[in-house]
Coordinates of N, CA and C in Angstrom, one line a residue:
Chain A
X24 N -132.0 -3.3 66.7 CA -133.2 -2.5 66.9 C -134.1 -3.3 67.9
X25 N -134.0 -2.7 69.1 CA -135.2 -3.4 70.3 C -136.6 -2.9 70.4
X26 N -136.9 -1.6 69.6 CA -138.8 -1.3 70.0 C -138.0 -0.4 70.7
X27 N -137.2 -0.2 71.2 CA -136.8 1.3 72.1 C -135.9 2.2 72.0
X28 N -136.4 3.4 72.0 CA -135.3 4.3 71.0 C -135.0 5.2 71.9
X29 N -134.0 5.5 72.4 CA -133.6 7.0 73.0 C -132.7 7.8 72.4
X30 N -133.2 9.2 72.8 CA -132.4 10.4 72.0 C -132.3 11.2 73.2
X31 N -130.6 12.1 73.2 CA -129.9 11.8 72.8 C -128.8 10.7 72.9
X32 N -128.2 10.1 72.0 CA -127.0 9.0 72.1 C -126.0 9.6 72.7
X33 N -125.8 10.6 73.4 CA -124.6 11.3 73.7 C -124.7 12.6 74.2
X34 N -124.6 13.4 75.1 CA -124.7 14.0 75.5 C -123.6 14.8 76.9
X35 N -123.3 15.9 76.1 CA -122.6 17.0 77.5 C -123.4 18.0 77.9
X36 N -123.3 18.1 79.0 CA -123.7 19.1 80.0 C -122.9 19.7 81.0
X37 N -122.8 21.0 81.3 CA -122.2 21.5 82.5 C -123.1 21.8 83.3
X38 N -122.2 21.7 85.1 CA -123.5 21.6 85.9 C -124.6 22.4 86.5
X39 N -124.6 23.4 85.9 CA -125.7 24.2 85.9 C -126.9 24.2 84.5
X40 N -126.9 23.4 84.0 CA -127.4 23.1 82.5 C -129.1 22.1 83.1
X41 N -129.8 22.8 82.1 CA -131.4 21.7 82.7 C -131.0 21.2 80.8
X42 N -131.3 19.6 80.9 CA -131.5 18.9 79.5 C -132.3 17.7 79.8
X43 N -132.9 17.6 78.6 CA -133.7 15.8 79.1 C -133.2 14.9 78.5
X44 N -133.2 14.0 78.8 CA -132.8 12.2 78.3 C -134.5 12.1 77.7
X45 N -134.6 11.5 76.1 CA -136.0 11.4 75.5 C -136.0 9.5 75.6
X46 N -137.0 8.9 76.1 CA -137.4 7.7 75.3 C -138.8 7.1 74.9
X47 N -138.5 6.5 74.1 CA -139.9 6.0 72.8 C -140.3 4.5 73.0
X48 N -140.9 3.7 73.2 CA -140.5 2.1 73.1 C -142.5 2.1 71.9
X49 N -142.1 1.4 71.3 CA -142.5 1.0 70.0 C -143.2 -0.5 70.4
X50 N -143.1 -0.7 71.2 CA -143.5 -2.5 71.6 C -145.5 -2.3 72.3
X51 N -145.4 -1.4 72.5 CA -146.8 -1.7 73.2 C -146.8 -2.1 74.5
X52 N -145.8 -1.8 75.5 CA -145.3 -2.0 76.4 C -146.1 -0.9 77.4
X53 N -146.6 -1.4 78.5 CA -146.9 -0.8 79.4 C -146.4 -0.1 80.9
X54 N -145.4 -0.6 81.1 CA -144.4 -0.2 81.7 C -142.2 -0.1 81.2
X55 N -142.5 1.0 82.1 CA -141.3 1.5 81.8 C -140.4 1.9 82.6
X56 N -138.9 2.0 82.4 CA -137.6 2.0 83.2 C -136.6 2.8 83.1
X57 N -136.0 4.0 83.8 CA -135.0 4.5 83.6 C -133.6 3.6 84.9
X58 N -133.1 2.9 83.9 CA -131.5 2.5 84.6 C -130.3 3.5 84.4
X59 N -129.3 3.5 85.7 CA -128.1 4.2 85.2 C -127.0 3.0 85.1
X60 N -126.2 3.0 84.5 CA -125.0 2.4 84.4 C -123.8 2.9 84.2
X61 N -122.9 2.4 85.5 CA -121.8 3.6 85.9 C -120.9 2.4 85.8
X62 N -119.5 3.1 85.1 CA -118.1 1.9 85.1 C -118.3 1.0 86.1
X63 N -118.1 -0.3 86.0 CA -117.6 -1.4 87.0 C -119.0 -1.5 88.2
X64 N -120.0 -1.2 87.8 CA -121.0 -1.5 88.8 C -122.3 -2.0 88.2
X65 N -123.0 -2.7 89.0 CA -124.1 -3.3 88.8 C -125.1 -2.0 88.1
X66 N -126.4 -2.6 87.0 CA -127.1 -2.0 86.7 C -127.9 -1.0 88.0
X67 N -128.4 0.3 87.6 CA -129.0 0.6 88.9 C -130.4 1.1 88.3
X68 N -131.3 0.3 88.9 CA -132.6 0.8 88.8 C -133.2 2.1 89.6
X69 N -133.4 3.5 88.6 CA -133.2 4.6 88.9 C -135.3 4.7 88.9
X70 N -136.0 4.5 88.3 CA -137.5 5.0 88.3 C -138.3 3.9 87.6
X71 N -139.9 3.6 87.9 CA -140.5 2.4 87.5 C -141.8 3.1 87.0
X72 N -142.0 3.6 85.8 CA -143.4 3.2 85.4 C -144.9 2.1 85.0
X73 N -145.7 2.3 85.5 CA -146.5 1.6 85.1 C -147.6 1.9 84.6
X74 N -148.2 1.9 83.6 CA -150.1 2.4 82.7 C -149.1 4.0 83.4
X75 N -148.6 4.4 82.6 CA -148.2 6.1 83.4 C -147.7 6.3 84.9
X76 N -148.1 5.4 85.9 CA -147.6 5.8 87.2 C -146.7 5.4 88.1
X77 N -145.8 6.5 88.2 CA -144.6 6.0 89.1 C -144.8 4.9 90.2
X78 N -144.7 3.9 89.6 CA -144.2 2.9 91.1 C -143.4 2.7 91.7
X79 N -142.2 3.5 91.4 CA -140.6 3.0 92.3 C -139.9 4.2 91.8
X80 N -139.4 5.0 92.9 CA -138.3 6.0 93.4 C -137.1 5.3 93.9
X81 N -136.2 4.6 93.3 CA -135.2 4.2 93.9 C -133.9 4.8 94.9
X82 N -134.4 5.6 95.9 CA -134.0 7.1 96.2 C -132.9 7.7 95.3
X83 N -133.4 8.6 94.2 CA -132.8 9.1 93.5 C -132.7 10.1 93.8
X84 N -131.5 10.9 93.9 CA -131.5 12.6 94.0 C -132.8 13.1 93.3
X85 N -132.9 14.4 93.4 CA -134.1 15.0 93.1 C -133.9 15.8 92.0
X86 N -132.3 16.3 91.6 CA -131.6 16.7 90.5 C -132.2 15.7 89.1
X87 N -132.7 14.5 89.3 CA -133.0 13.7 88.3 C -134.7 13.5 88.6
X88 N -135.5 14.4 87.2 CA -137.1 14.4 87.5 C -137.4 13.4 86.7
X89 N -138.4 12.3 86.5 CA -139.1 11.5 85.5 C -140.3 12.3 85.4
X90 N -140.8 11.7 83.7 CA -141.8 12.3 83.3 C -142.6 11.0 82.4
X91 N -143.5 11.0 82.7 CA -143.9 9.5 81.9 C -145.6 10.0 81.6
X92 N -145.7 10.7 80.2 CA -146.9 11.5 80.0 C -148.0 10.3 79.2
X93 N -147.3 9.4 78.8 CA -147.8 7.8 78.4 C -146.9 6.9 78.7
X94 N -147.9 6.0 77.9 CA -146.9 4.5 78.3 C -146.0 4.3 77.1
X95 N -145.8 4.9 75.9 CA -145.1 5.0 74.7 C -143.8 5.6 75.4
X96 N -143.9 6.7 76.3 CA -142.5 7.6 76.3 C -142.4 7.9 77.5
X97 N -141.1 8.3 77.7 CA -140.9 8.4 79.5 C -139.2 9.1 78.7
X98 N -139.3 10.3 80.4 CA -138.2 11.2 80.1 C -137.7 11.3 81.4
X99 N -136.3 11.7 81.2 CA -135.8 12.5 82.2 C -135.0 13.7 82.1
X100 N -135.9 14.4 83.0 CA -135.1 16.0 83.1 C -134.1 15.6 84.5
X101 N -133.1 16.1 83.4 CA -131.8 16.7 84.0 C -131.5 17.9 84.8
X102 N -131.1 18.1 85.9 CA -130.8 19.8 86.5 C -129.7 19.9 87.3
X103 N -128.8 20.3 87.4 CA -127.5 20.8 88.3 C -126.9 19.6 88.7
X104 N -126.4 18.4 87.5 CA -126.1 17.3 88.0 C -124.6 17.8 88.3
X105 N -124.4 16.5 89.4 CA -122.7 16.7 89.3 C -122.2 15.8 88.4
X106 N -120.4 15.8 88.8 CA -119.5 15.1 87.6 C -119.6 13.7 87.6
X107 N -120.0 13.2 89.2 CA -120.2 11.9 89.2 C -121.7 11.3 88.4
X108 N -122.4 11.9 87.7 CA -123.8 11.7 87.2 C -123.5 11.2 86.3
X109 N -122.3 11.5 85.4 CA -122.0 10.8 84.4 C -122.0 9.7 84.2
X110 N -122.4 8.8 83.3 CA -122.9 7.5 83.0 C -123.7 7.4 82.0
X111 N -123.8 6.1 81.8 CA -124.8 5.2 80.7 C -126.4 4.9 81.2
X112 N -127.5 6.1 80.3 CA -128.4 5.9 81.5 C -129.6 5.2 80.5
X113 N -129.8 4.3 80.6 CA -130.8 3.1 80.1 C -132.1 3.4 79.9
X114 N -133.0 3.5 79.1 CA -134.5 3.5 79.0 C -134.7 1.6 78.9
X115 N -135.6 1.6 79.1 CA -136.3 -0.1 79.4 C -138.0 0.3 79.1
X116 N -138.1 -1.2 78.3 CA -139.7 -1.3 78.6 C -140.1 -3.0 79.0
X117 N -141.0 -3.0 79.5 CA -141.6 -4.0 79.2 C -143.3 -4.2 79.4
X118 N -143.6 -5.5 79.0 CA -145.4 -5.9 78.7 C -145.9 -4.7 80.1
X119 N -145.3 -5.5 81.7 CA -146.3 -4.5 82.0 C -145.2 -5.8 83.9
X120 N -146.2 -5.3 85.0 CA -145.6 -5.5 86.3 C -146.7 -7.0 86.8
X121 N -147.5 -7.3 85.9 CA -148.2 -8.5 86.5 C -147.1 -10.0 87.4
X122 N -147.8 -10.3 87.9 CA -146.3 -10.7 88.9 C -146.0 -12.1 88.0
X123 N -147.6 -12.7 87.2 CA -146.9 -14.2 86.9 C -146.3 -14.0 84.6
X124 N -146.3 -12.5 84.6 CA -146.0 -12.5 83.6 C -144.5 -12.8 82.9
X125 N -143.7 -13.3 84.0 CA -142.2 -13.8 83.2 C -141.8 -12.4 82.8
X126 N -141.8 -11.3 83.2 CA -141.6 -10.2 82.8 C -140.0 -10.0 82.1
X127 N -140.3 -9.7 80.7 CA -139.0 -9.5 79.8 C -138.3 -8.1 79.8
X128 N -137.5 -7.4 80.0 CA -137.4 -6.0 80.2 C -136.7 -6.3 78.7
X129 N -136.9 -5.0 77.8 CA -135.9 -4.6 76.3 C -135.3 -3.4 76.7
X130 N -133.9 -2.9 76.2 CA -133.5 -2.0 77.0 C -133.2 -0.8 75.7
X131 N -133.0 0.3 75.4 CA -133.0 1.0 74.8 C -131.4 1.2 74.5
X132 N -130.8 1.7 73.5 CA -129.6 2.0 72.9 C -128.6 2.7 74.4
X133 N -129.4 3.4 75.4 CA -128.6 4.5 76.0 C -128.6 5.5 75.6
X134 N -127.9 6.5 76.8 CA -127.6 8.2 76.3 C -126.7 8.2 77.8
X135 N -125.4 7.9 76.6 CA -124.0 8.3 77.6 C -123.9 9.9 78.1
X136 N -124.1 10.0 79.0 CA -124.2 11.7 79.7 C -122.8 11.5 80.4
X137 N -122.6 13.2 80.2 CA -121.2 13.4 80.5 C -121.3 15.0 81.4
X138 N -121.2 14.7 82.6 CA -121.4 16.2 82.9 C -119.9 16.9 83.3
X139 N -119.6 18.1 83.2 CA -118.4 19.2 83.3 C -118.9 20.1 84.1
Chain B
X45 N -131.8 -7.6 101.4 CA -131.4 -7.2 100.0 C -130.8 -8.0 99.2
X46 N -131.9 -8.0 97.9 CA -131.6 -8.5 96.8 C -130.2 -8.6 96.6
X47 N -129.4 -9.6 96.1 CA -128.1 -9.4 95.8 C -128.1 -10.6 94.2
X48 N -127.2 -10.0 93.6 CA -126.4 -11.2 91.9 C -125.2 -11.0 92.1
X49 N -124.6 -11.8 92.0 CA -123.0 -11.9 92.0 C -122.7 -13.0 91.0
X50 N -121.9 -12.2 89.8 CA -121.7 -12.8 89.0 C -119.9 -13.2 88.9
X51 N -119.4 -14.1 88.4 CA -118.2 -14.5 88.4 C -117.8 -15.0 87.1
X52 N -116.3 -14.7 86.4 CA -115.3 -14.3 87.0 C -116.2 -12.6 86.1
X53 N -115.2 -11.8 87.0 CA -115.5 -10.3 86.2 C -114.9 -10.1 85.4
X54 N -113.7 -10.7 84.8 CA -113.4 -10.6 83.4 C -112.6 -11.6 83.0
X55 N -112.6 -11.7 81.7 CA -112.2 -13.5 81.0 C -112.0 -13.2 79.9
X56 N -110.6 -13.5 79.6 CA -109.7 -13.5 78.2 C -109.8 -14.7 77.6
X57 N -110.4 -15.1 76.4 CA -110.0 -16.2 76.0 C -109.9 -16.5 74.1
X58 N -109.4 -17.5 73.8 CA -109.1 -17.7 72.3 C -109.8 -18.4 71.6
X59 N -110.2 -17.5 70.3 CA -111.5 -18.3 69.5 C -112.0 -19.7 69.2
X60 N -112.4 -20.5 69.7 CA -112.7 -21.8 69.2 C -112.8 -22.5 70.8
X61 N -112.6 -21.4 72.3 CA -112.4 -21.8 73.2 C -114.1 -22.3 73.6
X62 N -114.0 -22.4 74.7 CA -115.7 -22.9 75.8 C -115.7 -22.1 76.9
X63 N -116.4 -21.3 77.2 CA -116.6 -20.4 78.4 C -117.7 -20.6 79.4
X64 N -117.5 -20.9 80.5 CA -118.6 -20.6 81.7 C -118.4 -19.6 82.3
X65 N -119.8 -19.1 82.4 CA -119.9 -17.8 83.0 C -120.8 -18.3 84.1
X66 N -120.9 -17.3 85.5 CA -121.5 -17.9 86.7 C -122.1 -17.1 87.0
X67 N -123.6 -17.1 87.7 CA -124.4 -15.8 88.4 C -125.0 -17.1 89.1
X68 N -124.8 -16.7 90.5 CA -125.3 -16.5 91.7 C -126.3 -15.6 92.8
X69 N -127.5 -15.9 93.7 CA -127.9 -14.9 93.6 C -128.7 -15.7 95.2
X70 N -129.4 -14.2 95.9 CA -130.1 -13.9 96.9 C -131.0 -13.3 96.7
X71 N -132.1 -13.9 96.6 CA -133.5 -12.9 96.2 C -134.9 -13.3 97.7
X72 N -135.1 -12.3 97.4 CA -136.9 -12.6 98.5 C -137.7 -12.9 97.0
X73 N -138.7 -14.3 97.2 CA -139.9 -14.2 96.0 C -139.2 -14.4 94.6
X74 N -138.3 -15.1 94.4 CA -137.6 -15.6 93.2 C -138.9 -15.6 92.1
X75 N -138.6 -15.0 90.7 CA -139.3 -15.5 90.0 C -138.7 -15.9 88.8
X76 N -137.7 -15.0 88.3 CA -137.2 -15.6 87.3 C -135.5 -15.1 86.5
X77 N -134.9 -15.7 86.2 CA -133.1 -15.0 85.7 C -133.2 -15.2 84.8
X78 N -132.8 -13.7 84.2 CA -132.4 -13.9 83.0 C -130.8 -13.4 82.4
X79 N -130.7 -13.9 81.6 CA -129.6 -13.4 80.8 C -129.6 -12.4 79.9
X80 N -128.5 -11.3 79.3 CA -127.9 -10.5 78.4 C -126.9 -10.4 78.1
X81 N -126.8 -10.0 76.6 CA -125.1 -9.8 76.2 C -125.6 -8.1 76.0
X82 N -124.2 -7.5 76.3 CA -124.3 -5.9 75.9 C -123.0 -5.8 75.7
X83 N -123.2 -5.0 74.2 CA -122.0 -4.9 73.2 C -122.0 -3.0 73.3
X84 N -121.1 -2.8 73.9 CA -121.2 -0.8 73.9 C -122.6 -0.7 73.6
X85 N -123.8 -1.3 73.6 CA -124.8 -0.3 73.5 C -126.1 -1.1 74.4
X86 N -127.3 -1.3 73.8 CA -128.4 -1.5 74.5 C -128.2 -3.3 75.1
X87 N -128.4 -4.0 76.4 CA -128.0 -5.0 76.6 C -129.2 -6.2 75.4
X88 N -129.2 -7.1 74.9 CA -130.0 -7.7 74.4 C -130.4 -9.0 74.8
X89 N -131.9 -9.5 75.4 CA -132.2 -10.6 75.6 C -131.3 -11.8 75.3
X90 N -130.9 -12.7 76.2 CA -130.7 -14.2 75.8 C -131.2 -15.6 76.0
X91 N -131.7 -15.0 77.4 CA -132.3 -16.6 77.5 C -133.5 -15.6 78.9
X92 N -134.4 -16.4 79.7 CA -135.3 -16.7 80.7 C -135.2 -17.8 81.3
X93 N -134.5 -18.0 82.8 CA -134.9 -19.2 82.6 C -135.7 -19.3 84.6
X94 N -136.8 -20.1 84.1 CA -137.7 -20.2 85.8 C -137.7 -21.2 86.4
X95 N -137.4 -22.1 85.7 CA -137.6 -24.0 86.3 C -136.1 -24.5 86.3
X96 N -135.7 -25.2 87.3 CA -134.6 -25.7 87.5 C -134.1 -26.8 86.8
X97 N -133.0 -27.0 85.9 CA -132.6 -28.3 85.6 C -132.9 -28.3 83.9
X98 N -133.1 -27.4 83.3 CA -134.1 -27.4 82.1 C -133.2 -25.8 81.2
X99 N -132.1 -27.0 80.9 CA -131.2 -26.1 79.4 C -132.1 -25.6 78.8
X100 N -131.3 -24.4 79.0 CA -132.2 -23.0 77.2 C -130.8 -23.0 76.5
X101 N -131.5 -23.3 75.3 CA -130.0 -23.3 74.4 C -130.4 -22.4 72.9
X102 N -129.5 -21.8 72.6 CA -129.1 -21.2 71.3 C -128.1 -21.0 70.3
X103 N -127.9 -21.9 69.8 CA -126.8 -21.6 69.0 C -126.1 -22.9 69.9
X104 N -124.6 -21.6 70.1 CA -123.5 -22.1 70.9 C -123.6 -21.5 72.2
X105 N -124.7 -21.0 72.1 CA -125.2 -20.6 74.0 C -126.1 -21.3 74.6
X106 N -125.8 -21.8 75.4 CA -126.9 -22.2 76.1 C -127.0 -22.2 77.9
X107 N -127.8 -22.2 78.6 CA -128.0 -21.9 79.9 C -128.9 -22.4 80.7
X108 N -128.3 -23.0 82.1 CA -128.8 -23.8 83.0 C -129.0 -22.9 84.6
X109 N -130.1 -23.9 85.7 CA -130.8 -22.6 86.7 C -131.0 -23.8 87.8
X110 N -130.3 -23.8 89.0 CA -130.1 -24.2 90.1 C -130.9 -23.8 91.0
X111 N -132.1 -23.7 91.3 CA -132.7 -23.0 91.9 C -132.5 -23.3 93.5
X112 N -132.0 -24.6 93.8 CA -131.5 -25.1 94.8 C -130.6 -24.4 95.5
X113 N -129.6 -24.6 94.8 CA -127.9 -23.8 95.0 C -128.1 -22.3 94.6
X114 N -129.2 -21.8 93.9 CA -129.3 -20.7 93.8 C -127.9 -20.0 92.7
X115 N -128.2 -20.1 91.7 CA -127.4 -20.2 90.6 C -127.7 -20.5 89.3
X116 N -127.2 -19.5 88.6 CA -126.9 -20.1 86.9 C -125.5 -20.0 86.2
X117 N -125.6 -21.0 84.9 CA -124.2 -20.6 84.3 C -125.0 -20.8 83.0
X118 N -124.2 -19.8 82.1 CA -124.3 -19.5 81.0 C -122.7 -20.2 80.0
X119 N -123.3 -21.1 79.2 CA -122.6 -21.3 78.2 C -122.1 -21.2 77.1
X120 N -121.0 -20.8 76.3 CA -120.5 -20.5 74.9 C -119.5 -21.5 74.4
X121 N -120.1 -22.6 73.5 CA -118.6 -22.9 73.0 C -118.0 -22.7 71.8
X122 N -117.1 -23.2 71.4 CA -116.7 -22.4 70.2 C -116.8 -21.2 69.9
X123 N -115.8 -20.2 70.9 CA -115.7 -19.0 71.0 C -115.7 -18.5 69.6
X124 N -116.7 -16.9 69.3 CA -115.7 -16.4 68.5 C -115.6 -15.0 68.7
X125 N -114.8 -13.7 67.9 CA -114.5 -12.6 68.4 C -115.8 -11.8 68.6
X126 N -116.8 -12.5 67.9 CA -118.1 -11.5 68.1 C -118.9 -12.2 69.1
X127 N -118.6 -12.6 69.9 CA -118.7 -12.9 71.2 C -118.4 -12.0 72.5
X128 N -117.6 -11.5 71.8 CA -116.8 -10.8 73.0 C -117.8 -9.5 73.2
X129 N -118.2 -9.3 74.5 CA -119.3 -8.3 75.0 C -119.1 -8.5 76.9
X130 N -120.0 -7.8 77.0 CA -120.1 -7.6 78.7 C -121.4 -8.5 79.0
X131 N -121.9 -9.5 79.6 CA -122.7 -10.9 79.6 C -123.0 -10.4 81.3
X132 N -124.5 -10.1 81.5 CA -125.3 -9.6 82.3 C -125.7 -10.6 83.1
X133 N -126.1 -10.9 84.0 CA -127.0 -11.5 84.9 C -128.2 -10.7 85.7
X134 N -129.5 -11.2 86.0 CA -130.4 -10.5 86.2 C -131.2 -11.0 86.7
X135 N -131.9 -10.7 87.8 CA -132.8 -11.8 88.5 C -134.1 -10.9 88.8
X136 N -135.2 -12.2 88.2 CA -136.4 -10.8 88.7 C -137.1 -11.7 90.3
X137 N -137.6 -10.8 91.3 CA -137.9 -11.4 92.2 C -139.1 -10.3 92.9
X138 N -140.3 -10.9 93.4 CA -141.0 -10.0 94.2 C -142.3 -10.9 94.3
X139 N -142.9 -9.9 95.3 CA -144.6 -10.8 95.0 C -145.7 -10.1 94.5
X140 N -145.1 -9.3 93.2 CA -146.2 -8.8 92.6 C -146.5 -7.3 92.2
X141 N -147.4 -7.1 91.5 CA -147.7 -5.8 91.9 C -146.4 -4.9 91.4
X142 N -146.4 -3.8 92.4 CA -145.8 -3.2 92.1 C -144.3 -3.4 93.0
X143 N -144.7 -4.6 93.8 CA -143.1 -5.1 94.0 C -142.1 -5.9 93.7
X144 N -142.8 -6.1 92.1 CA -141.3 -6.4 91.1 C -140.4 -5.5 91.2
X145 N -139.4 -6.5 90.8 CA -137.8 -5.7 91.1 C -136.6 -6.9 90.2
X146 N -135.9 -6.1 89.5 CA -135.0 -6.7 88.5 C -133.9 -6.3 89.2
X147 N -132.8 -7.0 89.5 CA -131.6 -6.9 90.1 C -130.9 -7.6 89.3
X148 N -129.6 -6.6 88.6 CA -128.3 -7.2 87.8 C -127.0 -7.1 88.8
X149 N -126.2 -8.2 87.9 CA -125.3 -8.1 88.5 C -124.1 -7.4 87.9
X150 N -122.8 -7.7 88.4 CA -121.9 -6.5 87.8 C -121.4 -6.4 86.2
X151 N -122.0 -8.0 85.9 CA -121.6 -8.5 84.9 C -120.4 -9.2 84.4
X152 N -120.2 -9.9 83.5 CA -118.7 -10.6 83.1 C -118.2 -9.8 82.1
X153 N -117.3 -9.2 81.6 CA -116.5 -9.1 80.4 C -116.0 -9.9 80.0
X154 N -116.2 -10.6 78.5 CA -115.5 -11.4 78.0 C -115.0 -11.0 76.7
X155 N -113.3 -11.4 76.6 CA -113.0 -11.1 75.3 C -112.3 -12.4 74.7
X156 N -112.6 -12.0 73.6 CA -112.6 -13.8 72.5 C -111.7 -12.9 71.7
X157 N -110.3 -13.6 71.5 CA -109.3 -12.8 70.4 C -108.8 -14.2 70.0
X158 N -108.5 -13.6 68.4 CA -108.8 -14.2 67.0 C -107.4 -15.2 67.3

């Protein structure tokens, strides 16, 4: 148990389907992270919250929307992905972006998406 | 561009063995590497490390930071099967603000059989 919970753990979609990826972090954490992680490749930092506001678009398709309504929870809607979308897609939190804070990221269980 | 390059990408080895694991890396504004183990699910902290020369140790893990050479290696000895996970490298680097930035690398697989 890391303070960060996402639902759902698993997930199918076909690609005309809108669904969200939900995350919670429990730590008191000020900022927050949507990663994807795809077979055999480095983590990819997909969106950066901070006190609520997007700091970093890592150019992500636009088929993938963040939604970060506090600093507790941050989502992503899903819309017309393709097959390659499929992946392990990470929630993260941590304290916050101050630069001398040794910043710890915690990473959430995942929600393996599977698109058809 | 940030780059981690982590070495070897996958490592078979037998329980009671010793493993180095290697990350290497190219950052603008170095601040700090850290380590993870991720077992099929969320990756989990292992170490931080910012100062060069200055073992973080746990257990039978422990981990050293080259800041010179630009490098770390992660240690296990006395393998055992619940060891065996995917072992992350992660470098944080920026000058601030909102230009932190955490860059991983591909990661190692290691499997420890009985």
């Amino acid at each position: 148990e890391t303070g960060v919970t996402q639902t759902p753990r698993h997930l199918v979609m076909g690609m005309t389907n809108k669904k969200s990826l939900k995350c919670e972090q429990h730590l008191g954490h000020n900022a927050m992270y949507w990663y994807k992680q795809s077979a055999k490749k480095p983590l990819e930092l997909m969106f950066v919250y901070n006190f609520k506001e997007q700091t970093e678009n890592n150019s992500v398709p636009s088929r993938f929307s963040p939604e970060c309504p506090n600093s507790s929870h941050l989502f992503l809607h899903l819309h017309t992905l393709q097959p390659e979308d499929s992946a392990l897609y990470l929630c993260a939190s941590s304290q916050d972006l101050r630069r001398y804070s040794g910043n710890t990221i915690y990473f959430g269980e995942g929600s393996w998406l599977t698109v058809v | 561009e940030d780059k981690v390059v982590q070495s070897p990408l996958s490592l078979v080895v037998h329980e009671g063995d010793t493993v180095t694991l290697n990350c290497s890396y190219e950052v603008t504004n170095f601040r700090s590497l850290l380590w993870y183990k991720q077992e099929k699910k969320a990756p989990t902290f292992l170490f931080m490390l910012t100062s060069s020369g200055i073992e973080k140790k746990s257990g039978r893990l422990s981990s050293i930071l080259d800041k010179k050479e630009l490098f770390s290696i992660l240690n296990i000895t006395a393998t055992q099967t619940g060891d065996s996970a995917v072992y992350l490298c992660a470098v944080e680097a920026g000058s601030g603000g909102s230009n932190y930035k955490l860059t991983f690398g591909k990661g190692t697989l290691l499997t420890v059989n009985p």
